[in-house]
Coordinates of C-alpha atoms in Angstrom, one line a residue:
Chain U
X1 CA 109.6 -55.7 -107.9
X2 CA 111.2 -54.8 -111.2
X3 CA 109.2 -52.8 -113.7
X4 CA 109.1 -53.7 -117.4
X5 CA 109.2 -50.9 -119.8
X6 CA 107.6 -51.6 -123.2
X7 CA 106.8 -49.5 -126.2
X8 CA 103.3 -47.9 -126.9
X9 CA 100.9 -49.9 -128.9
X10 CA 100.3 -47.9 -132.1
X11 CA 98.0 -49.9 -134.2
X12 CA 95.3 -52.5 -133.5
X13 CA 93.0 -54.8 -135.5
X14 CA 89.6 -56.1 -134.5
X15 CA 88.7 -59.1 -136.7
X16 CA 85.3 -60.8 -136.8
X17 CA 84.0 -63.7 -139.0
X18 CA 87.3 -65.7 -139.1
X19 CA 84.7 -68.5 -138.8
X20 CA 81.7 -67.2 -140.8
X21 CA 79.1 -68.7 -138.6
X22 CA 80.4 -67.2 -135.3
X23 CA 78.2 -64.3 -135.3
X24 CA 79.0 -62.0 -132.3
X25 CA 82.2 -60.9 -133.8
X26 CA 80.7 -60.2 -137.2
X27 CA 78.2 -57.8 -135.5
X28 CA 80.8 -56.2 -133.1
X29 CA 82.9 -55.4 -136.2
X30 CA 79.7 -54.1 -138.0
X31 CA 78.8 -51.9 -135.0
X32 CA 82.4 -50.5 -134.7
X33 CA 82.3 -49.6 -138.4
X34 CA 79.0 -47.9 -138.0
X35 CA 80.5 -45.9 -134.9
X36 CA 83.5 -44.9 -137.1
X37 CA 81.1 -43.5 -139.8
X38 CA 79.1 -41.7 -137.3
X39 CA 81.9 -40.2 -135.1
X40 CA 84.8 -40.1 -137.5
X41 CA 88.6 -41.1 -137.2
X42 CA 88.7 -40.0 -133.5
X43 CA 86.3 -42.6 -132.2
X44 CA 89.1 -44.6 -130.6
X45 CA 92.3 -43.5 -129.0
X46 CA 94.6 -45.3 -131.5
X47 CA 94.0 -46.3 -135.1
X48 CA 91.9 -49.5 -135.3
X49 CA 91.5 -51.6 -138.4
X50 CA 88.2 -53.5 -138.4
X51 CA 87.5 -56.3 -140.8
X52 CA 85.8 -59.5 -141.5
X53 CA 88.6 -62.1 -142.0
X54 CA 86.5 -64.5 -144.1
X55 CA 83.9 -62.5 -146.0
X56 CA 82.7 -65.3 -148.2
X57 CA 82.1 -67.6 -145.2
X58 CA 80.3 -64.8 -143.4
X59 CA 78.1 -64.3 -146.4
X60 CA 77.2 -68.0 -146.4
X61 CA 77.1 -68.3 -142.7
X62 CA 79.5 -71.2 -142.7
X63 CA 82.5 -71.9 -140.6
X64 CA 84.7 -71.9 -143.8
X65 CA 84.5 -72.4 -147.6
X66 CA 87.5 -74.7 -148.3
X67 CA 89.5 -75.0 -145.1
X68 CA 89.6 -73.6 -141.6
X69 CA 91.0 -70.0 -141.8
X70 CA 92.2 -70.2 -138.4
X71 CA 94.7 -73.0 -139.0
X72 CA 96.2 -71.0 -142.0
X73 CA 98.6 -68.6 -140.3
X74 CA 101.6 -70.8 -139.6
X75 CA 104.7 -70.0 -141.7
X76 CA 104.4 -72.8 -144.1
X77 CA 100.9 -71.9 -145.1
X78 CA 101.6 -68.2 -145.3
X79 CA 104.6 -68.7 -147.6
X80 CA 103.0 -71.5 -149.8
X81 CA 102.8 -70.4 -153.5
X82 CA 99.3 -69.5 -154.6
X83 CA 97.8 -71.5 -157.6
X84 CA 94.3 -71.6 -159.0
X85 CA 93.6 -74.6 -156.9
X86 CA 94.6 -72.9 -153.7
X87 CA 92.0 -72.8 -150.8
X88 CA 90.0 -69.6 -150.6
X89 CA 91.2 -69.3 -146.9
X90 CA 94.8 -69.7 -147.8
X91 CA 94.5 -66.8 -150.2
X92 CA 92.7 -64.7 -147.5
X93 CA 95.2 -65.6 -144.9
X94 CA 98.1 -64.3 -147.0
X95 CA 96.3 -61.2 -147.8
X96 CA 95.6 -60.6 -144.1
X97 CA 99.3 -61.3 -143.5
X98 CA 100.2 -58.6 -145.9
X99 CA 97.7 -56.2 -144.4
X100 CA 98.3 -56.8 -140.7
X101 CA 101.8 -58.4 -140.7
X102 CA 104.0 -59.6 -142.0
X103 CA 104.0 -62.1 -139.2
X104 CA 107.1 -61.8 -137.1
X105 CA 108.4 -58.5 -138.6
X106 CA 108.7 -55.1 -137.0
X107 CA 106.0 -53.8 -139.4
X108 CA 103.3 -56.2 -137.9
X109 CA 100.4 -54.5 -136.3
X110 CA 100.7 -54.4 -132.5
X111 CA 97.5 -56.1 -131.4
X112 CA 95.0 -58.4 -133.2
X113 CA 91.8 -59.2 -131.2
X114 CA 90.2 -62.1 -133.1
X115 CA 86.5 -62.6 -132.2
X116 CA 85.1 -66.1 -131.8
X117 CA 82.1 -67.9 -130.4
X118 CA 81.8 -71.4 -129.1
X119 CA 78.9 -73.8 -128.5
X120 CA 80.7 -74.7 -125.3
X121 CA 79.9 -73.1 -122.0
X122 CA 83.2 -71.3 -121.7
X123 CA 82.0 -67.8 -120.7
X124 CA 84.7 -65.3 -121.8
X125 CA 88.0 -67.2 -122.5
X126 CA 91.0 -65.3 -123.7
X127 CA 93.2 -67.5 -125.9
X128 CA 96.9 -66.8 -126.6
X129 CA 99.5 -69.0 -128.2
X130 CA 102.5 -68.1 -125.9
X131 CA 102.9 -67.5 -122.1
X132 CA 105.7 -65.0 -122.8
X133 CA 103.8 -62.0 -123.9
X134 CA 103.5 -59.5 -120.9
X135 CA 101.2 -57.1 -122.8
X136 CA 98.6 -59.8 -123.6
X137 CA 98.7 -61.2 -120.2
X138 CA 98.2 -57.8 -118.5
X139 CA 95.2 -57.2 -120.8
X140 CA 93.8 -60.5 -119.8
X141 CA 94.4 -59.6 -116.0
X142 CA 92.6 -56.3 -116.6
X143 CA 89.6 -57.9 -118.3
X144 CA 89.4 -60.4 -115.5
X145 CA 89.1 -57.6 -112.9
X146 CA 86.8 -55.5 -114.9
X147 CA 84.3 -58.0 -116.3
X148 CA 81.9 -59.5 -113.8
X149 CA 78.9 -60.7 -115.8
X150 CA 80.7 -64.1 -116.8
X151 CA 83.8 -65.9 -115.7
X152 CA 86.8 -64.8 -117.6
X153 CA 89.6 -67.3 -118.1
X154 CA 93.0 -67.3 -119.8
X155 CA 94.0 -70.2 -122.1
X156 CA 97.5 -70.6 -123.3
X157 CA 98.4 -72.9 -126.1
X158 CA 102.3 -72.5 -125.9
X159 CA 103.2 -72.8 -129.6
X160 CA 106.4 -71.3 -130.9
X161 CA 105.3 -68.3 -133.2
X162 CA 106.3 -69.9 -136.5
X163 CA 104.0 -72.9 -135.7
X164 CA 101.2 -70.9 -134.3
X165 CA 98.4 -71.2 -136.8
X166 CA 95.9 -68.7 -135.5
X167 CA 95.1 -65.2 -137.0
X168 CA 96.3 -63.4 -133.8
X169 CA 99.8 -64.8 -134.2
X170 CA 100.3 -62.3 -137.1
X171 CA 100.5 -59.4 -134.7
X172 CA 103.0 -58.6 -132.0
X173 CA 100.6 -59.0 -129.2
X174 CA 97.4 -60.8 -130.3
X175 CA 94.7 -62.9 -128.6
X176 CA 91.3 -64.5 -129.3
X177 CA 88.3 -63.3 -127.5
X178 CA 86.1 -66.5 -127.3
X179 CA 82.6 -66.2 -125.9
X180 CA 80.1 -69.0 -125.3
X181 CA 77.8 -70.8 -125.2
X182 CA 76.2 -69.7 -128.5
X183 CA 75.0 -71.8 -131.3
X184 CA 76.7 -71.1 -134.6
X185 CA 74.5 -69.0 -136.9
X186 CA 72.8 -67.3 -134.0
X187 CA 73.6 -63.9 -132.3
X188 CA 72.5 -63.7 -128.6
X189 CA 72.4 -60.4 -127.1
X190 CA 73.9 -61.4 -123.8
X191 CA 76.9 -62.9 -125.5
X192 CA 77.3 -59.9 -127.9
X193 CA 77.3 -57.5 -124.9
X194 CA 80.1 -59.5 -123.3
X195 CA 82.2 -59.6 -126.5
X196 CA 81.7 -55.9 -127.1
X197 CA 82.7 -55.1 -123.4
X198 CA 85.9 -57.2 -123.8
X199 CA 86.9 -55.3 -126.9
X200 CA 86.1 -51.9 -125.4
X201 CA 88.1 -52.7 -122.4
X202 CA 91.0 -53.9 -124.4
X203 CA 91.0 -50.5 -126.1
X204 CA 90.7 -48.8 -122.8
X205 CA 93.7 -50.7 -121.4
X206 CA 95.8 -49.7 -124.5
X207 CA 94.8 -46.1 -124.0
X208 CA 95.7 -46.2 -120.4
X209 CA 99.0 -48.0 -121.1
X210 CA 99.9 -45.5 -124.0
X211 CA 99.3 -42.6 -121.5
X212 CA 101.9 -43.9 -119.1
X213 CA 99.8 -45.8 -116.5
X214 CA 101.7 -48.4 -114.6
X215 CA 100.0 -51.7 -114.4
X216 CA 100.8 -53.6 -111.2
X217 CA 102.3 -57.1 -111.5
X218 CA 100.9 -60.1 -109.9
X219 CA 99.7 -63.7 -110.7
X220 CA 97.8 -64.5 -113.7
X221 CA 95.9 -67.9 -113.5
X222 CA 96.1 -69.5 -116.9
X223 CA 94.9 -72.8 -118.3
X224 CA 97.4 -74.6 -120.5
X225 CA 96.3 -77.0 -123.2
X226 CA 97.4 -80.6 -122.4
X227 CA 95.4 -82.9 -124.7
X228 CA 92.2 -83.6 -126.6
X229 CA 89.7 -86.3 -125.8
X230 CA 87.5 -87.9 -128.5
X231 CA 84.2 -89.4 -128.3
X232 CA 83.8 -93.2 -128.1
X233 CA 83.3 -94.3 -131.7
X234 CA 82.2 -97.5 -133.5
X235 CA 85.6 -98.9 -134.7
X236 CA 84.2 -99.6 -138.3
X237 CA 82.0 -96.7 -139.0
X238 CA 83.7 -94.1 -136.8
X239 CA 80.2 -92.9 -135.8
X240 CA 79.6 -91.7 -132.2
X241 CA 78.5 -94.4 -129.6
X242 CA 78.0 -91.9 -126.8
X243 CA 77.2 -88.2 -126.0
X244 CA 79.0 -86.0 -123.5
X245 CA 77.5 -87.1 -120.1
X246 CA 74.8 -84.7 -118.7
X247 CA 76.8 -84.2 -115.6
X248 CA 79.9 -83.0 -117.7
X249 CA 77.9 -81.0 -120.2
X250 CA 78.2 -77.3 -119.7
X251 CA 80.9 -77.8 -116.9
X252 CA 83.8 -76.2 -118.8
X253 CA 86.8 -75.6 -116.7
X254 CA 85.5 -77.6 -113.8
X255 CA 87.7 -80.2 -112.1
X256 CA 87.6 -83.6 -113.8
X257 CA 88.9 -86.3 -111.5
X258 CA 89.4 -90.0 -111.9
X259 CA 86.0 -91.7 -111.6
X260 CA 83.9 -88.6 -112.8
X261 CA 81.4 -89.2 -115.6
X262 CA 82.6 -88.4 -119.2
X263 CA 80.2 -89.9 -121.6
X264 CA 76.7 -91.5 -121.6
X265 CA 76.4 -94.2 -124.3
X266 CA 73.3 -94.7 -126.4
X267 CA 72.9 -98.0 -124.7
X268 CA 72.7 -96.3 -121.3
X269 CA 76.2 -96.7 -119.9
X270 CA 78.4 -94.2 -118.2
X271 CA 82.0 -94.0 -119.4
X272 CA 84.2 -92.5 -116.7
X273 CA 87.4 -90.6 -116.6
X274 CA 90.1 -93.2 -115.9
X275 CA 93.2 -91.2 -115.6
X276 CA 95.1 -90.2 -112.3
X277 CA 95.8 -86.7 -113.3
X278 CA 93.0 -84.1 -112.4
X279 CA 92.5 -81.8 -115.4
X280 CA 90.1 -79.0 -116.4
X281 CA 88.1 -79.8 -119.5
X282 CA 87.1 -77.1 -122.0
X283 CA 85.6 -76.9 -125.5
X284 CA 83.2 -79.4 -124.2
X285 CA 80.9 -80.4 -127.0
X286 CA 82.0 -77.7 -129.5
X287 CA 80.1 -78.2 -132.7
X288 CA 83.0 -77.5 -135.0
X289 CA 85.3 -80.1 -133.4
X290 CA 83.2 -83.2 -134.3
X291 CA 84.5 -82.9 -137.9
X292 CA 88.2 -82.7 -136.9
X293 CA 87.8 -86.1 -135.0
X294 CA 86.5 -87.9 -137.9
X295 CA 88.6 -86.7 -140.8
X296 CA 92.1 -86.2 -139.4
X297 CA 93.6 -89.4 -138.4
X298 CA 96.6 -88.3 -136.5
X299 CA 94.7 -85.7 -134.6
X300 CA 92.3 -87.6 -132.2
X301 CA 89.9 -84.7 -132.2
X302 CA 89.1 -81.8 -130.0
X303 CA 85.8 -82.9 -128.7
X304 CA 86.8 -82.1 -125.2
X305 CA 90.2 -80.3 -124.7
X306 CA 91.6 -81.0 -121.3
X307 CA 93.5 -78.2 -120.0
X308 CA 95.7 -78.0 -116.9
X309 CA 95.5 -75.0 -114.5
X310 CA 99.1 -73.8 -115.0
X311 CA 100.6 -71.8 -112.2
X312 CA 103.8 -73.3 -113.3
X313 CA 103.1 -72.9 -117.0
X314 CA 102.1 -69.3 -117.7
X315 CA 104.4 -66.8 -115.8
X316 CA 103.8 -67.3 -112.2
X317 CA 104.7 -63.7 -111.7
X318 CA 103.6 -61.0 -114.1
X319 CA 105.9 -58.0 -113.7
X320 CA 104.4 -54.6 -113.5
X321 CA 104.2 -52.9 -117.0
X322 CA 104.7 -49.4 -118.0
X323 CA 105.0 -47.6 -121.2
X324 CA 108.6 -47.1 -122.3
X325 CA 108.5 -43.5 -123.4
X326 CA 111.8 -43.8 -125.3
X327 CA 110.1 -46.1 -127.7
X328 CA 106.9 -44.1 -128.4
X329 CA 108.2 -42.6 -131.7
Chain A
X1 CA 24.0 -93.1 -118.4
X2 CA 25.8 -90.0 -119.7
X3 CA 24.9 -88.5 -123.2
X4 CA 26.0 -90.5 -126.1
X5 CA 29.7 -90.2 -126.9
X6 CA 30.7 -90.0 -130.5
X7 CA 33.5 -92.5 -131.2
X8 CA 35.5 -92.0 -134.3
X9 CA 36.4 -95.4 -135.8
X10 CA 39.7 -95.0 -137.6
X11 CA 41.9 -97.1 -139.7
X12 CA 44.7 -98.8 -137.8
X13 CA 48.3 -97.4 -138.1
X14 CA 50.2 -100.2 -139.6
X15 CA 52.8 -98.3 -141.6
X16 CA 54.8 -95.9 -139.5
X17 CA 58.1 -94.1 -140.5
X18 CA 60.5 -92.2 -138.3
X19 CA 62.4 -89.5 -140.3
X20 CA 65.8 -88.2 -139.1
X21 CA 68.0 -85.8 -141.0
X22 CA 65.4 -83.8 -142.8
X23 CA 67.8 -81.1 -141.8
X24 CA 71.4 -82.5 -142.0
X25 CA 72.7 -80.7 -138.9
X26 CA 69.9 -81.6 -136.4
X27 CA 71.7 -84.4 -134.6
X28 CA 69.2 -86.0 -132.3
X29 CA 67.1 -87.5 -135.0
X30 CA 70.0 -88.4 -137.2
X31 CA 71.7 -90.2 -134.3
X32 CA 68.5 -92.1 -133.2
X33 CA 67.5 -93.1 -136.8
X34 CA 71.1 -94.3 -137.5
X35 CA 71.0 -96.3 -134.3
X36 CA 67.8 -97.9 -135.2
X37 CA 68.7 -98.6 -138.7
X38 CA 71.5 -100.8 -137.1
X39 CA 69.1 -102.2 -134.4
X40 CA 65.5 -101.7 -134.5
X41 CA 64.5 -103.6 -131.3
X42 CA 63.6 -100.3 -129.4
X43 CA 61.2 -99.2 -132.1
X44 CA 59.4 -102.5 -132.8
X45 CA 55.8 -102.9 -131.7
X46 CA 53.1 -105.5 -132.3
X47 CA 50.8 -104.8 -135.1
X48 CA 52.8 -102.2 -137.0
X49 CA 56.0 -101.8 -138.9
X50 CA 58.2 -98.8 -138.0
X51 CA 60.8 -97.8 -140.6
X52 CA 63.6 -95.5 -139.5
X53 CA 64.8 -93.3 -142.5
X54 CA 67.3 -90.6 -143.1
X55 CA 65.5 -88.2 -145.2
X56 CA 68.3 -86.0 -146.5
X57 CA 71.4 -88.1 -146.6
X58 CA 73.7 -85.6 -148.6
X59 CA 72.9 -82.9 -146.2
X60 CA 73.6 -85.3 -143.2
X61 CA 76.9 -86.2 -144.8
X62 CA 77.9 -82.6 -144.9
X63 CA 76.4 -81.7 -141.6
X64 CA 74.5 -78.9 -143.2
X65 CA 70.7 -78.0 -143.1
X66 CA 70.3 -78.6 -146.8
X67 CA 72.3 -78.9 -150.1
X68 CA 70.2 -76.8 -152.5
X69 CA 66.8 -75.9 -150.8
X70 CA 65.1 -76.7 -147.5
X71 CA 63.7 -80.3 -147.8
X72 CA 61.1 -79.4 -145.2
X73 CA 59.6 -76.7 -147.4
X74 CA 59.8 -78.9 -150.6
X75 CA 56.7 -81.0 -150.5
X76 CA 54.5 -78.6 -152.5
X77 CA 52.1 -80.0 -155.3
X78 CA 54.3 -78.2 -157.9
X79 CA 57.5 -79.9 -156.8
X80 CA 56.0 -83.3 -156.2
X81 CA 54.7 -83.2 -159.9
X82 CA 57.8 -81.8 -161.4
X83 CA 59.2 -83.8 -164.3
X84 CA 62.4 -85.7 -163.7
X85 CA 64.8 -83.4 -165.5
X86 CA 68.5 -82.8 -165.3
X87 CA 69.4 -79.9 -162.9
X88 CA 66.4 -80.4 -160.6
X89 CA 67.6 -79.2 -157.1
X90 CA 68.7 -82.1 -154.9
X91 CA 66.0 -81.7 -152.3
X92 CA 63.2 -81.6 -155.0
X93 CA 64.5 -84.9 -156.4
X94 CA 64.6 -86.2 -152.9
X95 CA 61.0 -85.0 -152.2
X96 CA 59.7 -86.8 -155.2
X97 CA 61.5 -89.9 -154.1
X98 CA 60.2 -89.7 -150.6
X99 CA 56.7 -89.2 -152.0
X100 CA 57.1 -92.3 -154.1
X101 CA 58.4 -94.3 -151.0
X102 CA 56.0 -93.1 -148.4
X103 CA 53.1 -91.5 -150.2
X104 CA 51.7 -90.6 -152.6
X105 CA 50.7 -87.6 -150.5
X106 CA 47.0 -87.4 -150.1
X107 CA 46.3 -91.0 -151.4
X108 CA 45.1 -94.0 -149.5
X109 CA 48.4 -95.7 -150.2
X110 CA 50.3 -93.2 -148.1
X111 CA 52.0 -94.2 -144.9
X112 CA 49.7 -94.0 -141.9
X113 CA 52.1 -92.0 -139.5
X114 CA 55.4 -90.2 -140.1
X115 CA 57.3 -88.8 -137.2
X116 CA 59.8 -86.2 -138.3
X117 CA 62.7 -85.5 -135.8
X118 CA 64.0 -82.0 -135.5
X119 CA 66.1 -79.9 -133.2
X120 CA 66.0 -76.2 -132.6
X121 CA 68.5 -73.6 -131.2
X122 CA 65.3 -72.0 -129.5
X123 CA 64.6 -72.9 -125.9
X124 CA 61.3 -74.8 -126.8
X125 CA 61.9 -77.8 -124.7
X126 CA 60.0 -80.8 -126.1
X127 CA 57.5 -79.7 -128.7
X128 CA 55.1 -81.7 -130.8
X129 CA 54.0 -80.0 -134.0
X130 CA 50.6 -80.5 -135.5
X131 CA 49.2 -79.3 -138.9
X132 CA 45.7 -79.8 -138.4
X133 CA 43.2 -78.9 -135.6
X134 CA 40.8 -81.7 -136.6
X135 CA 43.0 -84.8 -136.9
X136 CA 41.6 -86.6 -133.8
X137 CA 44.0 -89.5 -134.2
X138 CA 47.0 -87.0 -133.8
X139 CA 45.3 -85.1 -131.1
X140 CA 44.8 -88.3 -129.1
X141 CA 48.4 -89.4 -129.8
X142 CA 49.7 -86.1 -128.5
X143 CA 47.4 -86.2 -125.5
X144 CA 48.8 -89.6 -124.6
X145 CA 52.4 -88.5 -125.0
X146 CA 52.0 -85.5 -122.9
X147 CA 50.5 -87.5 -120.1
X148 CA 53.2 -90.2 -120.3
X149 CA 56.0 -87.5 -120.4
X150 CA 54.6 -85.6 -117.2
X151 CA 56.0 -84.0 -115.2
X152 CA 58.3 -83.3 -118.1
X153 CA 56.5 -80.6 -120.2
X154 CA 55.6 -81.3 -123.9
X155 CA 54.3 -78.2 -125.7
X156 CA 52.1 -78.6 -128.7
X157 CA 52.4 -76.2 -131.6
X158 CA 49.7 -76.0 -134.2
X159 CA 50.6 -74.6 -137.6
X160 CA 47.3 -74.3 -139.5
X161 CA 48.0 -70.8 -140.7
X162 CA 47.0 -70.4 -144.4
X163 CA 50.2 -68.3 -145.2
X164 CA 52.7 -69.6 -142.7
X165 CA 51.8 -73.2 -143.1
X166 CA 54.4 -75.1 -145.2
X167 CA 54.8 -78.3 -147.1
X168 CA 56.7 -80.5 -144.7
X169 CA 58.5 -83.8 -145.4
X170 CA 56.1 -85.5 -143.0
X171 CA 53.0 -84.1 -144.8
X172 CA 53.3 -87.1 -147.1
X173 CA 51.7 -89.3 -144.4
X174 CA 48.0 -89.4 -143.4
X175 CA 49.0 -88.4 -139.9
X176 CA 52.2 -86.2 -139.8
X177 CA 53.8 -85.3 -136.4
X178 CA 56.8 -83.2 -136.0
X179 CA 59.0 -83.6 -133.0
X180 CA 61.0 -80.6 -132.2
X181 CA 63.4 -80.6 -129.2
X182 CA 65.7 -77.8 -128.1
X183 CA 67.8 -75.9 -127.3
X184 CA 70.6 -77.5 -129.1
X185 CA 73.2 -75.9 -131.4
X186 CA 73.3 -77.3 -135.0
X187 CA 75.8 -79.9 -135.4
X188 CA 75.9 -80.8 -131.6
X189 CA 74.5 -83.8 -129.8
X190 CA 73.4 -83.1 -126.2
X191 CA 72.6 -86.1 -124.1
X192 CA 69.5 -84.7 -122.5
X193 CA 68.0 -83.6 -125.8
X194 CA 68.7 -87.0 -127.3
X195 CA 67.1 -88.9 -124.5
X196 CA 64.0 -86.6 -124.4
X197 CA 63.4 -87.2 -128.1
X198 CA 63.9 -90.9 -127.6
X199 CA 61.4 -91.1 -124.8
X200 CA 58.8 -89.1 -126.8
X201 CA 59.2 -91.7 -129.6
X202 CA 58.8 -94.5 -127.1
X203 CA 55.5 -93.2 -125.9
X204 CA 54.2 -92.4 -129.4
X205 CA 54.9 -96.0 -130.5
X206 CA 53.3 -97.4 -127.4
X207 CA 50.1 -95.3 -128.3
X208 CA 50.1 -96.8 -131.7
X209 CA 50.5 -100.3 -130.5
X210 CA 47.6 -99.7 -127.9
X211 CA 45.4 -98.2 -130.6
X212 CA 46.1 -101.0 -133.1
X213 CA 45.2 -103.6 -130.4
X214 CA 41.7 -102.1 -130.1
X215 CA 42.0 -99.9 -127.1
X216 CA 39.5 -97.1 -127.1
X217 CA 40.7 -93.7 -126.1
X218 CA 38.0 -91.5 -124.5
X219 CA 37.3 -87.9 -125.7
X220 CA 40.1 -85.5 -124.7
X221 CA 41.2 -81.9 -124.9
X222 CA 44.7 -80.7 -125.8
X223 CA 46.2 -77.3 -124.9
X224 CA 47.9 -75.9 -128.0
X225 CA 49.7 -72.9 -129.2
X226 CA 48.4 -71.8 -132.6
X227 CA 50.8 -69.9 -134.8
X228 CA 49.6 -66.4 -135.6
X229 CA 52.3 -64.3 -137.1
X230 CA 56.0 -64.3 -138.0
X231 CA 58.0 -61.4 -136.6
X232 CA 61.2 -60.6 -138.4
X233 CA 64.3 -58.8 -137.1
X234 CA 64.5 -55.1 -137.8
X235 CA 66.6 -54.7 -140.9
X236 CA 68.4 -52.0 -142.8
X237 CA 67.8 -51.2 -146.4
X238 CA 70.5 -53.8 -147.5
X239 CA 68.5 -56.5 -145.6
X240 CA 71.0 -56.8 -142.8
X241 CA 69.7 -57.2 -139.2
X242 CA 70.1 -54.2 -137.0
X243 CA 69.1 -55.7 -133.7
X244 CA 69.1 -58.9 -131.7
X245 CA 66.4 -60.6 -129.7
X246 CA 66.2 -58.7 -126.5
X247 CA 67.9 -60.6 -123.4
X248 CA 64.5 -60.5 -121.6
X249 CA 62.8 -62.3 -124.6
X250 CA 65.7 -64.7 -125.3
X251 CA 65.0 -68.1 -124.0
X252 CA 61.4 -67.3 -123.1
X253 CA 59.6 -69.5 -125.5
X254 CA 56.0 -70.1 -124.5
X255 CA 55.8 -67.3 -122.0
X256 CA 53.5 -64.4 -122.4
X257 CA 54.7 -61.3 -124.3
X258 CA 52.7 -58.2 -123.5
X259 CA 52.4 -54.8 -125.1
X260 CA 55.4 -52.8 -123.9
X261 CA 57.6 -55.7 -123.2
X262 CA 61.2 -55.6 -124.6
X263 CA 61.4 -57.5 -127.9
X264 CA 64.7 -56.5 -129.7
X265 CA 68.0 -54.8 -128.6
X266 CA 69.8 -52.8 -131.3
X267 CA 73.6 -53.3 -131.6
X268 CA 74.1 -49.8 -130.2
X269 CA 72.1 -50.6 -127.1
X270 CA 68.5 -49.4 -127.8
X271 CA 65.5 -51.4 -126.7
X272 CA 62.6 -52.0 -129.2
X273 CA 59.2 -52.9 -127.5
X274 CA 56.5 -55.2 -128.6
X275 CA 53.6 -53.0 -129.7
X276 CA 50.9 -55.7 -130.4
X277 CA 47.6 -55.1 -128.8
X278 CA 47.1 -58.7 -127.4
X279 CA 49.2 -60.9 -125.4
X280 CA 51.0 -63.4 -127.4
X281 CA 53.1 -66.5 -126.8
X282 CA 56.3 -66.4 -128.8
X283 CA 58.2 -69.5 -129.8
X284 CA 61.0 -70.5 -132.3
X285 CA 62.8 -67.5 -130.6
X286 CA 66.2 -67.0 -132.2
X287 CA 66.2 -70.2 -134.3
X288 CA 69.5 -70.1 -136.3
X289 CA 68.0 -71.4 -139.5
X290 CA 65.3 -68.7 -139.6
X291 CA 67.5 -65.7 -140.1
X292 CA 67.4 -66.4 -143.8
X293 CA 63.6 -66.9 -143.6
X294 CA 63.1 -63.5 -142.1
X295 CA 62.0 -64.8 -138.7
X296 CA 63.2 -63.8 -135.3
X297 CA 60.2 -65.6 -133.6
X298 CA 56.7 -66.6 -134.3
X299 CA 53.7 -65.4 -132.1
X300 CA 51.1 -67.9 -131.0
X301 CA 47.8 -67.8 -129.2
X302 CA 46.6 -70.4 -126.7
X303 CA 43.7 -72.6 -127.6
X304 CA 42.1 -75.8 -126.4
X305 CA 41.3 -78.4 -129.0
X306 CA 38.8 -81.2 -128.5
X307 CA 39.2 -84.6 -129.8
X308 CA 36.5 -87.3 -130.2
X309 CA 37.0 -90.7 -128.7
X310 CA 38.7 -93.0 -131.1
X311 CA 39.2 -96.6 -131.6
X312 CA 40.4 -98.9 -134.5
X313 CA 37.7 -99.5 -137.1
X314 CA 36.8 -103.2 -137.1
X315 CA 37.6 -105.3 -140.3
X316 CA 34.1 -105.4 -141.5
X317 CA 34.3 -101.6 -142.2
X318 CA 37.9 -101.2 -143.3

């Protein structure tokens, strides 16, 4: 099998608090900064920038102040002129793009790990916007083999980079580390430990890769986003008329087949999944997505996001990867 | 014949309120109350009027715990008697309004019973919260609910601590009862949690109907957990937390915590042990809303409370 040669990863950023109430990342970043103070510049094998993306939201322990930061990194928002009325998060996003980007340029940082939590039972999910990034996919594969405490899954959104609106799309090879279930505003030790391990192993992979190690190719099982499913709602008031069915609650990434229970209405009826296509739901009952369903009329809401296991979506074959020594300077 | 039983003759409970949204992101109560405002059939009982009520509508609209200040701490004598001035925090205005509608607190005009519906991120299961160890009416109601819910467990938390007790929304009524069901993240509606809360209320209203119809409830005892102490997170000099609830304590609400048991885990992996002399029963372990109140968990001790037999006072005496 052919070997792909790629340049070393010279710079990395670990970002917490992109959503200010997703606390594991806030404390992982805090702990990394404490380690840097204690052990000095050589704490890690490559220079790592650690930061809180949305400091005001972190201070107030809220998802955001004016608008969701993690929707601000598409080209249109990054290049929009800043006025007094500009959203706090749009200003932050442009500052982050200056610091870690510019997005799409050769000056952009090599890797952004954006740390998130979810109230959904998603274990450790690595989210990336494209299926074409070998480096990110190899890191995902590495984490899948090394982490055994929780299931480790890969989710690919398949956006072209200019449309990708997440923070990690600013870097050349970025991804989101999403760990759940954890209520917003809470830090659970078991969830923190998983996230810290994921970050440490990512740094470990980069160190090994930069030292010339060959990473074997193979398959990466990835889930691809297909569509969102909203709650049943009252047509006039838009308020919910059902909750996620107890048999579906906490079953992220399970197989959802025709006839399986989806919702349990307040009047005691079961609403079933009626489509023919078997899918894998995720972000089941994520707190933050209730709002998106009610206020954005052309986005039906992300209460459950149904994904498809995509052997044909993400690269079915991942080429072995090795450092391209010619590009290390 | 056995020794004489003391029977407490108590006023019937005609005016009952069910509060949801005292905290605007605790979804079970908000959803139930909104449902019952639309259609109250489920909460109707003979001999009483039950009013479903959203206590903090602005917070519910924003799906946030509160706007200016915690409504469930706002019912102090100072706040309730504060003059109506411009700039009064929203929740204090609201507390005064609620006191006018359902109180005045402490008077004979106050509502008989208020159920205040809450959720917690802690693994507390179904919990009933009492503020007095000598309110026989409430003790009998709680006893009835526990028996009706069995084998599903209903824990009873008693907050009678002179410093840790606080002025709750429900304290406006003669017989306040807190319903706390978890674990559920803020802003999320979980079906099982919703249905548990709904069932607790069903049994509570059944009790009230039976009591009002003249049924006598024999003396009973209730196992409770009495709040002892608030335990904060270890913090640095800037007030930031330096450790998390230990994985061995996380989710272990109501289970014994003994001297030498792990309590906190620092971010760099060090375990901090519980050093108290006596076994305690922690609860409200890792409740999201309590980080700002300097509380990682509360400790409780187990106690058995006794309640007299009760029956409705006849009209001659009321």
